[in-house]
Amino acid sequence: MSTDTNRTELLRKLSRNLMVSVPVMTVVAMAGATAVSDNGFSLIPSAEAAQGEAESEAKGEAEGEAKGEAEGEGEAKGEAEGEGEAEGEGEAEGEAEGEGEAEGEGVSEAMKQAVRRPEGYQPYEGDADSLAKKGETLFNDTTLSSNGLACATCHTNGAGYADTFSNDYPHFVAMGKSDFGMDMVHLDEMVQICMVAPMASQPLDWASEELAALTEYMRIEQEKFRNK
Ligand code: HEC
């Protein structure tokens, strides 16, 4: 294994941890809703994604409990012990579902959809040179993320990419498959994937100059990567 591959693996783990910790933070924040608004913690940029998680978790628990109670009532007619058993079962189910959400894929269905090219997609068109210049600035911009990272934090001088980066787009990317269920990704979709996953942020507006700029800059990065 080359050091590059090891580093990519490390970065992938890091991104996973980030993806899991943001929803968890939000769940905690939502539990103390008053404290949230007072401290302004509700301004977590990826709140939409995290909220989805929190909601499904809450739903998992609620469903589990409700089911347990209903079953318990039914059985209670026969014997008192039935109630206890059924309730226990219900709760366990709820917890298991909640855990699955938190430890599982980590990305909400809405976000999985949001990183895919929309129907009738018309990318922003501009002069390639000025797009590349803007793209380089954005590549180093930590304000694009919710966690203080810039693309450059992971990808300076061709670092952090797997070998698939040399392939013509669209192509298979491990993170696209494992976290977003995509068999193939276009380069602009890859930018959106890294915006959502390692950067813990929102996808860029599909028609925006920013997305076109980052995509053009990444195209140049790919050329450099191929010639390394
Ligand atoms: C926390 C680290 C991290 C940050 C920050 C990050 N990425 Fe990535 N990026 C990765 C990892 C890990 C991979 C390898 C994914 C794989 O191969 O499964 C990757 C892969 C890529 C690829 C190549 C995928 C391929 O094989 O074709 C592109 C392009 C990319 N990132 C763009 C960006 C852009 C643009 C940003 C900023 C918006 C960004 N990345 C921010 C971790 C990061």
Short mmCIF file of C-alpha atoms in Angstrom, two decimals, residues 54-212:
data_model
loop_
_atom_site.label_atom_id
_atom_site.label_comp_id
_atom_site.label_asym_id
_atom_site.label_seq_id
_atom_site.Cartn_x
_atom_site.Cartn_y
_atom_site.Cartn_z
CA ALA A 54 -32.67 13.59 14.22
CA GLU A 55 -36.20 13.24 12.93
CA SER A 56 -35.72 9.69 11.74
CA GLU A 57 -34.10 8.80 15.02
CA ALA A 58 -36.95 10.29 16.97
CA LYS A 59 -39.40 8.50 14.71
CA GLY A 60 -37.61 5.21 15.24
CA GLU A 61 -37.93 5.57 18.98
CA ALA A 62 -41.51 6.77 18.91
CA GLU A 63 -42.56 3.95 16.63
CA GLY A 64 -40.84 1.39 18.78
CA GLU A 65 -42.49 2.65 21.92
CA ALA A 66 -45.95 2.94 20.40
CA LYS A 67 -45.72 -0.58 19.04
CA GLY A 68 -44.56 -1.91 22.36
CA GLU A 69 -47.46 -0.31 24.18
CA ALA A 70 -50.05 -1.54 21.71
CA GLU A 71 -48.77 -5.08 21.87
CA GLY A 72 -48.57 -4.84 25.62
CA GLU A 73 -52.23 -3.85 25.91
CA GLY A 74 -53.35 -6.69 23.73
CA GLU A 75 -51.48 -9.25 25.74
CA ALA A 76 -52.32 -7.74 29.08
CA LYS A 77 -55.84 -9.10 28.62
CA GLY A 78 -54.42 -12.58 29.02
CA GLU A 79 -51.63 -12.18 31.54
CA ALA A 80 -49.92 -9.37 33.35
CA GLU A 81 -46.45 -10.54 32.33
CA GLY A 82 -47.25 -9.98 28.68
CA GLU A 83 -47.27 -6.24 29.11
CA GLY A 84 -43.78 -6.06 30.50
CA GLU A 85 -42.38 -8.23 27.75
CA ALA A 86 -44.06 -6.38 24.94
CA GLU A 87 -42.95 -2.99 26.19
CA GLY A 88 -39.40 -4.16 26.49
CA GLU A 89 -39.50 -5.41 22.95
CA GLY A 90 -40.92 -2.19 21.63
CA GLU A 91 -38.26 -0.08 23.24
CA ALA A 92 -35.46 -2.29 22.07
CA GLU A 93 -36.73 -2.03 18.51
CA GLY A 94 -36.88 1.73 18.68
CA GLU A 95 -33.35 1.96 19.96
CA ALA A 96 -32.01 -0.39 17.35
CA GLU A 97 -33.56 1.70 14.57
CA GLY A 98 -32.22 4.91 16.01
CA GLU A 99 -28.75 3.49 16.25
CA GLY A 100 -28.93 2.27 12.69
CA GLU A 101 -29.57 5.82 11.54
CA ALA A 102 -26.73 7.32 13.52
CA GLU A 103 -24.12 4.72 12.65
CA GLY A 104 -25.40 3.75 9.25
CA GLU A 105 -25.06 5.66 6.02
CA GLY A 106 -25.08 9.03 7.76
CA VAL A 107 -26.49 10.87 4.75
CA SER A 108 -30.19 11.66 4.48
CA GLU A 109 -32.20 10.65 1.39
CA ALA A 110 -32.65 14.33 0.58
CA MET A 111 -28.88 14.87 0.55
CA LYS A 112 -28.32 11.76 -1.55
CA GLN A 113 -30.66 13.29 -4.10
CA ALA A 114 -29.20 16.78 -3.77
CA VAL A 115 -25.70 15.74 -4.91
CA ARG A 116 -27.07 14.23 -8.16
CA ARG A 117 -27.33 16.39 -11.26
CA PRO A 118 -30.88 17.75 -11.37
CA GLU A 119 -33.15 17.20 -14.37
CA GLY A 120 -32.60 19.75 -17.13
CA TYR A 121 -29.28 20.75 -15.54
CA GLN A 122 -27.74 23.81 -17.21
CA PRO A 123 -24.29 24.47 -15.76
CA TYR A 124 -23.15 28.10 -15.47
CA GLU A 125 -21.12 28.99 -18.54
CA GLY A 126 -18.18 31.33 -18.29
CA ASP A 127 -14.66 31.96 -19.44
CA ALA A 128 -12.55 28.93 -18.44
CA ASP A 129 -9.59 30.99 -17.20
CA SER A 130 -11.58 33.20 -14.88
CA LEU A 131 -13.58 30.21 -13.66
CA ALA A 132 -10.33 28.41 -12.83
CA LYS A 133 -9.06 31.45 -10.89
CA LYS A 134 -12.30 31.72 -8.90
CA GLY A 135 -12.20 27.96 -8.39
CA GLU A 136 -8.73 28.14 -6.86
CA THR A 137 -9.92 30.77 -4.38
CA LEU A 138 -12.94 28.65 -3.44
CA PHE A 139 -10.72 25.58 -3.11
CA ASN A 140 -8.89 27.37 -0.28
CA ASP A 141 -12.00 28.90 1.29
CA THR A 142 -12.80 27.45 4.73
CA THR A 143 -16.16 29.29 4.85
CA LEU A 144 -17.59 26.82 2.30
CA SER A 145 -17.65 24.19 5.04
CA SER A 146 -19.36 24.01 8.42
CA ASN A 147 -16.34 22.45 10.11
CA GLY A 148 -13.50 24.83 9.32
CA LEU A 149 -12.09 22.72 6.49
CA ALA A 150 -11.33 23.87 2.97
CA CYS A 151 -11.00 21.53 -0.01
CA ALA A 152 -7.30 22.34 0.22
CA THR A 153 -7.13 20.98 3.78
CA CYS A 154 -7.37 17.48 2.31
CA HIS A 155 -6.35 17.99 -1.31
CA THR A 156 -3.27 20.26 -1.40
CA ASN A 157 -0.75 19.18 -4.04
CA GLY A 158 -2.80 16.25 -5.27
CA ALA A 159 -3.24 14.70 -1.82
CA GLY A 160 -6.28 12.80 -0.59
CA TYR A 161 -7.53 11.38 -3.88
CA ALA A 162 -7.90 7.71 -4.69
CA ASP A 163 -6.53 6.40 -8.00
CA THR A 164 -10.01 6.68 -9.52
CA PHE A 165 -9.39 10.42 -9.85
CA SER A 166 -7.34 9.70 -13.02
CA ASN A 167 -10.33 8.14 -14.80
CA ASP A 168 -12.52 10.04 -17.24
CA TYR A 169 -15.82 11.22 -15.70
CA PRO A 170 -18.34 9.86 -15.07
CA HIS A 171 -16.67 7.02 -13.17
CA PHE A 172 -16.94 4.94 -10.00
CA VAL A 173 -15.82 6.62 -6.76
CA ALA A 174 -15.82 4.61 -3.52
CA MET A 175 -17.26 7.42 -1.38
CA GLY A 176 -19.97 8.10 -3.98
CA LYS A 177 -21.04 4.49 -3.76
CA SER A 178 -20.67 3.86 -0.04
CA ASP A 179 -22.19 7.09 1.26
CA PHE A 180 -24.50 8.21 -1.56
CA GLY A 181 -25.37 4.95 -3.34
CA MET A 182 -24.08 6.21 -6.70
CA ASP A 183 -22.50 3.78 -9.18
CA MET A 184 -20.95 6.59 -11.22
CA VAL A 185 -20.28 10.24 -10.48
CA HIS A 186 -19.66 13.25 -12.72
CA LEU A 187 -16.97 15.72 -11.65
CA ASP A 188 -19.51 18.36 -10.58
CA GLU A 189 -21.34 15.69 -8.57
CA MET A 190 -18.02 14.82 -6.89
CA VAL A 191 -17.63 18.47 -5.87
CA GLN A 192 -21.12 18.33 -4.34
CA ILE A 193 -20.33 15.04 -2.58
CA CYS A 194 -17.25 16.54 -0.93
CA MET A 195 -19.31 19.65 -0.04
CA VAL A 196 -21.88 17.50 1.77
CA ALA A 197 -19.71 14.75 3.28
CA PRO A 198 -16.21 15.86 4.33
CA MET A 199 -17.12 19.59 4.34
CA ALA A 200 -20.38 18.89 6.27
CA SER A 201 -22.12 21.62 4.31
CA GLN A 202 -24.83 22.08 1.68
CA PRO A 203 -24.41 21.36 -2.02
CA LEU A 204 -23.69 24.47 -4.09
CA ASP A 205 -26.47 25.86 -6.28
CA TRP A 206 -26.34 23.77 -9.47
CA ALA A 207 -26.57 26.81 -11.75
CA SER A 208 -24.02 28.81 -9.74
CA GLU A 209 -20.75 30.26 -10.92
CA GLU A 210 -19.18 28.77 -7.76
CA LEU A 211 -19.96 25.20 -8.80
CA ALA A 212 -18.73 25.83 -12.36
#
